[in-house]
Amino acid sequence: MLQLNAETVHTCRDTIKRLSGEDVSRCFQCGKCTAGCPVAIDMDVTPNQVMRLAQINGRERVLASSTIWLCLSCETCSTRCPADIDIAKVMDTLRKISVAEGYPSPEPAITGFHRLFLASVEKYGRLNELELSIKHNLAIMKPTKDIRLAVGLFSKGKINPFGGKVKDRERVKKIFAESQRFVKVYPESIEREAE
Amino acid sequence: MVESSKDKNITMHTYSEVEQVKGYVGNFDVRIRKKARSVEMSKCTGCQVCVEACPQVVPSEWDLGLGTRKAIYTPFVQAVPNVPVIDRSVCRIFTKSKEKCGAACVRACAAKAVNLKQEDEIINEKFGAIVVATGYSLHPWQKAYGEYGGGRYKDVITALHFERMLQASGPTSGHVVRPSDGKEPKNVVFIQCVGSRDESKGVPYCSGICCMYTAKQAILLKEHCQDAQAYVFYIDLRATKKNYEQFVLRAQRDYGVIYTRGRVSKIYQKSDKLVVRGADTLAGVPVEVEADLVVLATAVVPQPDAVAVARMLAIPHDQFALFTEAHPKLRPVESVTRGIFLAGTCQSPMDIPESVAMASAAAAKVMGILSHSELMLEPTIAEVNAERCSGCLTCTKVCPFDAITTVAYDGRTVSNVIASVCQGCGTCAATCPASAIILKGFTNEEIYAQIEAPFKRMEKEVTAGAPA
Ligand SMILES: Cc1cc2nc3c(=O)[nH]c(=O)nc-3n(C[C@H](O)[C@H](O)[C@H](O)COP(=O)(O)OP(=O)(O)OC[C@H]3O[C@@H](n4cnc5c(N)ncnc54)[C@H](O)[C@@H]3O)c2cc1C
Ligand code: SF4
Ligand code: SF4
Ligand code: SF4
């Protein structure tokens, strides 16, 4: 049972607006986002339901959903929304909030992949594909998953087995530090940390 | 109202009722009962001193019981004419109450306008055409909706109550408050389609006005009470006219009104709050609001006396008692009875712009008739063969339009069809035992000729040896 009350009913909408500039209250539930979404079929909450729940502060359900992690950021929805809402951006924002508030991910393989990806970029300034694949496949306990593909890619020179590094790694560090500022503009997450 | 009351071409009969309508287009004989107001219109100056003097206080019908009035009263501030009326059913003198008032109103009136002996006046007048605009009433939800408290909860009100509260000259001086404790509400739930689109408890049709006035009320709530939050439970939003969709979007986007698609299932009292249980069918979750005030958008239904009025005017109505237009597309403001026109919600639920449009159209149609000295009619009407008519007058009883009168013919009384009233339905022709009435263009001979024609042709073809 979702309790609606004057104090909190707009909280989720307002947070999303503050973080992304997108106003979910513009959504009138036509369902076009869901209709076009390539992964909606596998989502536990459809994109239009995400928008609706965000409108009425059904935040727990949204932030714990697999939907926000399954979203591919393909932006099909954003391109087609008649209310001109950038739904993909809203999804991205919800992912940020979900992480900042420490919601356990219902899709650990996907969130794990994101983390490994970012760790690689932070370390080298660019992606080390080989390292990422090995680490990811070990994490999901399918170490031999991409071996056949890898052979082909190696032989065609598509993957550098030694990876590479950018020169100015200090600037990469700065970018990562900057991204941490998100925590600061998001008071609820700070409050949670304080607790 | 004020403007019309001053127009020299308009005579207004207020506190009056049409009791009888006879005759036909161009010749309606109308009997009007001008009820005893107990105040002489010509003497009253509208000072309202009598109202102040009257000690008898009763709930005001106009304010739906949210306020009070006196036994001598004007129903609301802008009422036309600004002349009070004595409600004899509650006046201490007329009810012979033990509590004496000493005819306070009579003594208070300096103009000597209060006249307790005044009697009903009967006015008989001729009219060329009639426009019926008797309006609507609202679904008596209390009986049907036990799940909403059936009227037990003071803070479950109708939209009309809410409308009264918004009015600056209304019972709460324009403040939105809870009837139970007079406090300003914070969480206000609006429920649409109460009685409308409800085949088990109300009417199956859409009332057409509530989506829009609910959006208006939700916006005005926010303007009256800044801390308030409005929630609207709806089934569909029907905002189909010019600028209506944008208006509803404004309520949602600019005024933060929460529109929840789903019908409320139950309302119950919890301490001084009303718990409203519904579902958000779009999010797929059950929802609950602890509300301070609940406003019901009750269905538009015909006036309780609509059937009697229709009978008096000899105009048809549908199964709900909404008056029927002559043709849904081509003659929407006419009744099938010639010379009687329809305007507004007596014909179908509609909002003010539509009612005004219909009234304007009806007025134009009336002028179309009255500006000519002759009436142009469809030729297919009934005609009595006086020679054959036995004078049994069965036809006069079956005609649904009262189009048949009697005339003297050859020393006998025979029936006679009034051409301008007859609609050509043929009921009389089918009923006449003497076959004395024909429907022009549809006589038995003509019909038989039509049936026989193809057979005759076939016969000819067969005898000529043509292939079948
Ligand atoms: C809560 C609420 C809010 C609304 N808000 C809006 C709004 O914001 N905008 C809008 O456009 N519409 C609004 N409406 C709709 C609006 O009230 C109607 O569209 C409009 O009143 C219809 O006008 P009418 O003349 O057909 O009927 P009515 O307004 O009902 O007028 C009929 C009149 O005929 C009189 N009458 C009835 N029978 C007889 C008789 N036998 N003899 C003599 N007189 C008789 C009645 O006393 C009444 O005065 C609202 C309705 C409700 C319930
Ligand atoms: S496409 Fe846009 S308006 Fe339609 S449901 Fe999705 S977010 Fe809402
Ligand atoms: S951006 Fe995400 S939600 Fe939108 S269509 Fe693509 S996968 Fe679906
Ligand atoms: S106008 Fe709206 S609220 Fe009223 S009956 Fe129709 S759908 Fe329901």
Short mmCIF file of N, CA, C and O in Angstrom, two decimals, chain B residues 256-322:
data_model
loop_
_atom_site.label_atom_id
_atom_site.label_comp_id
_atom_site.label_asym_id
_atom_site.label_seq_id
_atom_site.Cartn_x
_atom_site.Cartn_y
_atom_site.Cartn_z
N GLY B 256 0.54 20.74 -9.26
CA GLY B 256 0.95 19.52 -8.56
C GLY B 256 -0.21 18.61 -8.17
O GLY B 256 -0.09 17.83 -7.23
N VAL B 257 -1.33 18.72 -8.89
CA VAL B 257 -2.46 17.85 -8.56
C VAL B 257 -2.08 16.42 -8.94
O VAL B 257 -1.60 16.17 -10.05
N ILE B 258 -2.28 15.49 -8.02
CA ILE B 258 -1.96 14.08 -8.30
C ILE B 258 -3.20 13.41 -8.87
O ILE B 258 -4.21 13.27 -8.19
N TYR B 259 -3.11 13.05 -10.13
CA TYR B 259 -4.21 12.34 -10.80
C TYR B 259 -3.93 10.85 -10.72
O TYR B 259 -2.91 10.39 -11.20
N THR B 260 -4.83 10.13 -10.10
CA THR B 260 -4.63 8.69 -9.94
C THR B 260 -5.73 7.95 -10.69
O THR B 260 -6.91 8.14 -10.40
N ARG B 261 -5.31 7.12 -11.64
CA ARG B 261 -6.32 6.42 -12.43
C ARG B 261 -6.82 5.20 -11.67
O ARG B 261 -6.11 4.22 -11.51
N GLY B 262 -8.04 5.28 -11.23
CA GLY B 262 -8.63 4.17 -10.48
C GLY B 262 -9.76 4.68 -9.63
O GLY B 262 -9.78 5.84 -9.21
N ARG B 263 -10.75 3.83 -9.43
CA ARG B 263 -11.91 4.24 -8.66
C ARG B 263 -11.67 3.93 -7.19
O ARG B 263 -11.12 2.89 -6.87
N VAL B 264 -12.09 4.83 -6.33
CA VAL B 264 -11.93 4.59 -4.90
C VAL B 264 -12.89 3.48 -4.46
O VAL B 264 -14.05 3.46 -4.83
N SER B 265 -12.35 2.58 -3.66
CA SER B 265 -13.17 1.45 -3.24
C SER B 265 -13.83 1.68 -1.89
O SER B 265 -14.92 1.20 -1.62
N LYS B 266 -13.14 2.42 -1.02
CA LYS B 266 -13.67 2.57 0.34
C LYS B 266 -13.17 3.84 0.99
O LYS B 266 -12.04 4.25 0.76
N ILE B 267 -14.03 4.42 1.82
CA ILE B 267 -13.61 5.55 2.65
C ILE B 267 -14.03 5.21 4.07
O ILE B 267 -15.15 4.78 4.30
N TYR B 268 -13.10 5.34 5.02
CA TYR B 268 -13.52 5.15 6.42
C TYR B 268 -12.83 6.15 7.33
O TYR B 268 -11.79 6.72 7.00
N GLN B 269 -13.48 6.39 8.43
CA GLN B 269 -12.99 7.40 9.38
C GLN B 269 -11.91 6.80 10.27
O GLN B 269 -12.04 5.68 10.74
N LYS B 270 -10.82 7.56 10.46
CA LYS B 270 -9.78 7.13 11.39
C LYS B 270 -9.39 8.38 12.17
O LYS B 270 -8.84 9.31 11.58
N SER B 271 -9.70 8.43 13.44
CA SER B 271 -9.66 9.65 14.27
C SER B 271 -10.35 10.78 13.49
O SER B 271 -11.46 10.61 13.06
N ASP B 272 -9.66 11.90 13.24
CA ASP B 272 -10.38 12.95 12.51
C ASP B 272 -10.07 12.94 11.01
O ASP B 272 -10.40 13.87 10.30
N LYS B 273 -9.44 11.86 10.55
CA LYS B 273 -9.12 11.77 9.11
C LYS B 273 -10.05 10.78 8.41
O LYS B 273 -10.67 9.94 9.06
N LEU B 274 -10.05 10.88 7.10
CA LEU B 274 -10.80 9.92 6.30
C LEU B 274 -9.80 9.12 5.47
O LEU B 274 -9.05 9.70 4.68
N VAL B 275 -9.76 7.83 5.71
CA VAL B 275 -8.83 7.02 4.94
C VAL B 275 -9.50 6.66 3.61
O VAL B 275 -10.59 6.09 3.59
N VAL B 276 -8.85 7.05 2.53
CA VAL B 276 -9.39 6.80 1.19
C VAL B 276 -8.54 5.71 0.54
O VAL B 276 -7.34 5.87 0.36
N ARG B 277 -9.18 4.61 0.22
CA ARG B 277 -8.49 3.48 -0.39
C ARG B 277 -8.77 3.40 -1.87
O ARG B 277 -9.93 3.35 -2.28
N GLY B 278 -7.72 3.38 -2.66
CA GLY B 278 -7.92 3.25 -4.10
C GLY B 278 -6.78 2.46 -4.70
O GLY B 278 -5.98 1.86 -3.99
N ALA B 279 -6.71 2.46 -6.00
CA ALA B 279 -5.61 1.80 -6.68
C ALA B 279 -5.08 2.73 -7.74
O ALA B 279 -5.84 3.50 -8.33
N ASP B 280 -3.78 2.69 -7.93
CA ASP B 280 -3.20 3.40 -9.06
C ASP B 280 -3.00 2.35 -10.13
O ASP B 280 -2.03 1.61 -10.12
N THR B 281 -3.95 2.27 -11.04
CA THR B 281 -3.91 1.17 -12.01
C THR B 281 -2.77 1.35 -13.01
O THR B 281 -2.39 0.41 -13.68
N LEU B 282 -2.25 2.55 -13.12
CA LEU B 282 -1.15 2.77 -14.06
C LEU B 282 0.18 2.33 -13.47
O LEU B 282 1.02 1.77 -14.14
N ALA B 283 0.34 2.58 -12.18
CA ALA B 283 1.56 2.12 -11.52
C ALA B 283 1.39 0.67 -11.08
O ALA B 283 2.36 -0.01 -10.78
N GLY B 284 0.14 0.24 -11.01
CA GLY B 284 -0.12 -1.13 -10.57
C GLY B 284 0.06 -1.31 -9.08
O GLY B 284 0.48 -2.37 -8.62
N VAL B 285 -0.26 -0.27 -8.29
CA VAL B 285 -0.17 -0.41 -6.84
C VAL B 285 -1.44 0.09 -6.16
O VAL B 285 -2.06 1.04 -6.64
N PRO B 286 -1.83 -0.55 -5.07
CA PRO B 286 -2.91 0.02 -4.28
C PRO B 286 -2.40 1.27 -3.56
O PRO B 286 -1.23 1.30 -3.16
N VAL B 287 -3.23 2.27 -3.44
CA VAL B 287 -2.79 3.50 -2.77
C VAL B 287 -3.79 3.89 -1.69
O VAL B 287 -4.95 3.46 -1.71
N GLU B 288 -3.34 4.72 -0.78
CA GLU B 288 -4.17 5.14 0.34
C GLU B 288 -3.84 6.59 0.65
O GLU B 288 -2.69 6.98 0.62
N VAL B 289 -4.87 7.38 0.93
CA VAL B 289 -4.65 8.76 1.35
C VAL B 289 -5.38 8.98 2.67
O VAL B 289 -6.54 8.59 2.81
N GLU B 290 -4.69 9.56 3.63
CA GLU B 290 -5.38 9.97 4.86
C GLU B 290 -5.85 11.39 4.61
O GLU B 290 -5.09 12.34 4.73
N ALA B 291 -7.11 11.51 4.23
CA ALA B 291 -7.60 12.79 3.75
C ALA B 291 -8.27 13.60 4.85
O ALA B 291 -8.80 13.06 5.82
N ASP B 292 -8.26 14.92 4.65
CA ASP B 292 -9.00 15.80 5.56
C ASP B 292 -10.38 16.08 5.00
O ASP B 292 -11.31 16.38 5.74
N LEU B 293 -10.47 16.04 3.67
CA LEU B 293 -11.73 16.36 3.01
C LEU B 293 -11.83 15.52 1.74
O LEU B 293 -10.84 15.31 1.05
N VAL B 294 -13.03 15.01 1.47
CA VAL B 294 -13.25 14.24 0.24
C VAL B 294 -14.39 14.90 -0.53
O VAL B 294 -15.43 15.22 0.05
N VAL B 295 -14.16 15.13 -1.81
CA VAL B 295 -15.15 15.82 -2.64
C VAL B 295 -15.62 14.88 -3.76
O VAL B 295 -14.80 14.37 -4.52
N LEU B 296 -16.91 14.65 -3.81
CA LEU B 296 -17.45 13.71 -4.78
C LEU B 296 -18.04 14.44 -5.99
O LEU B 296 -18.86 15.35 -5.82
N ALA B 297 -17.62 14.02 -7.18
CA ALA B 297 -18.20 14.57 -8.41
C ALA B 297 -19.38 13.68 -8.78
O ALA B 297 -19.23 12.67 -9.45
N THR B 298 -20.55 14.07 -8.30
CA THR B 298 -21.72 13.20 -8.47
C THR B 298 -22.36 13.41 -9.85
O THR B 298 -22.26 14.47 -10.45
N ALA B 299 -23.03 12.36 -10.30
CA ALA B 299 -23.55 12.34 -11.67
C ALA B 299 -24.62 13.38 -11.92
O ALA B 299 -25.42 13.70 -11.04
N VAL B 300 -24.63 13.88 -13.14
CA VAL B 300 -25.70 14.77 -13.59
C VAL B 300 -26.90 13.90 -13.96
O VAL B 300 -26.80 13.01 -14.80
N VAL B 301 -28.01 14.14 -13.28
CA VAL B 301 -29.24 13.39 -13.59
C VAL B 301 -30.37 14.39 -13.82
O VAL B 301 -30.28 15.54 -13.41
N PRO B 302 -31.45 13.96 -14.47
CA PRO B 302 -32.55 14.89 -14.73
C PRO B 302 -33.21 15.37 -13.43
O PRO B 302 -33.04 14.77 -12.37
N GLN B 303 -33.97 16.44 -13.54
CA GLN B 303 -34.73 16.95 -12.40
C GLN B 303 -35.72 15.86 -11.95
O GLN B 303 -36.21 15.09 -12.78
N PRO B 304 -36.02 15.81 -10.67
CA PRO B 304 -36.95 14.77 -10.19
C PRO B 304 -38.31 14.82 -10.89
O PRO B 304 -38.96 13.80 -11.05
N ASP B 305 -38.72 16.02 -11.34
CA ASP B 305 -40.06 16.11 -11.96
C ASP B 305 -39.99 16.14 -13.49
O ASP B 305 -40.95 16.53 -14.16
N ALA B 306 -38.86 15.68 -14.04
CA ALA B 306 -38.68 15.79 -15.50
C ALA B 306 -39.77 15.05 -16.27
O ALA B 306 -40.27 15.55 -17.29
N VAL B 307 -40.18 13.87 -15.79
CA VAL B 307 -41.17 13.09 -16.52
C VAL B 307 -42.51 13.84 -16.55
O VAL B 307 -43.18 13.92 -17.58
N ALA B 308 -42.88 14.44 -15.42
CA ALA B 308 -44.13 15.18 -15.34
C ALA B 308 -44.10 16.38 -16.29
O ALA B 308 -45.09 16.68 -16.98
N VAL B 309 -42.96 17.06 -16.34
CA VAL B 309 -42.82 18.21 -17.23
C VAL B 309 -42.94 17.76 -18.69
O VAL B 309 -43.63 18.39 -19.49
N ALA B 310 -42.30 16.64 -19.00
CA ALA B 310 -42.36 16.13 -20.38
C ALA B 310 -43.80 15.79 -20.75
O ALA B 310 -44.25 16.07 -21.87
N ARG B 311 -44.50 15.22 -19.82
CA ARG B 311 -45.89 14.84 -20.08
C ARG B 311 -46.75 16.08 -20.33
O ARG B 311 -47.55 16.14 -21.25
N MET B 312 -46.54 17.09 -19.49
CA MET B 312 -47.30 18.32 -19.63
C MET B 312 -47.06 18.97 -21.00
O MET B 312 -47.97 19.51 -21.63
N LEU B 313 -45.81 18.88 -21.47
CA LEU B 313 -45.46 19.52 -22.74
C LEU B 313 -45.67 18.60 -23.94
O LEU B 313 -45.51 19.03 -25.07
N ALA B 314 -46.00 17.34 -23.66
CA ALA B 314 -46.11 16.33 -24.72
C ALA B 314 -44.83 16.24 -25.53
O ALA B 314 -44.82 16.32 -26.76
N ILE B 315 -43.71 16.11 -24.82
CA ILE B 315 -42.43 15.89 -25.51
C ILE B 315 -41.84 14.58 -24.99
O ILE B 315 -42.02 14.24 -23.82
N PRO B 316 -41.15 13.85 -25.84
CA PRO B 316 -40.61 12.57 -25.39
C PRO B 316 -39.33 12.72 -24.54
O PRO B 316 -38.65 13.74 -24.61
N HIS B 317 -39.05 11.68 -23.77
CA HIS B 317 -37.81 11.64 -22.99
C HIS B 317 -37.24 10.24 -23.10
O HIS B 317 -37.93 9.31 -23.49
N ASP B 318 -35.97 10.09 -22.75
CA ASP B 318 -35.35 8.76 -22.85
C ASP B 318 -35.53 8.00 -21.53
O ASP B 318 -36.22 8.47 -20.62
N GLN B 319 -34.86 6.84 -21.42
CA GLN B 319 -35.06 5.99 -20.23
C GLN B 319 -34.54 6.64 -18.95
O GLN B 319 -34.87 6.20 -17.86
N PHE B 320 -33.72 7.69 -19.08
CA PHE B 320 -33.22 8.37 -17.88
C PHE B 320 -34.07 9.60 -17.54
O PHE B 320 -33.85 10.22 -16.52
N ALA B 321 -35.00 9.95 -18.43
CA ALA B 321 -35.85 11.14 -18.32
C ALA B 321 -35.16 12.40 -18.84
O ALA B 321 -35.55 13.51 -18.52
N LEU B 322 -34.13 12.19 -19.66
CA LEU B 322 -33.55 13.33 -20.38
C LEU B 322 -34.44 13.57 -21.60
O LEU B 322 -34.82 12.62 -22.28
#
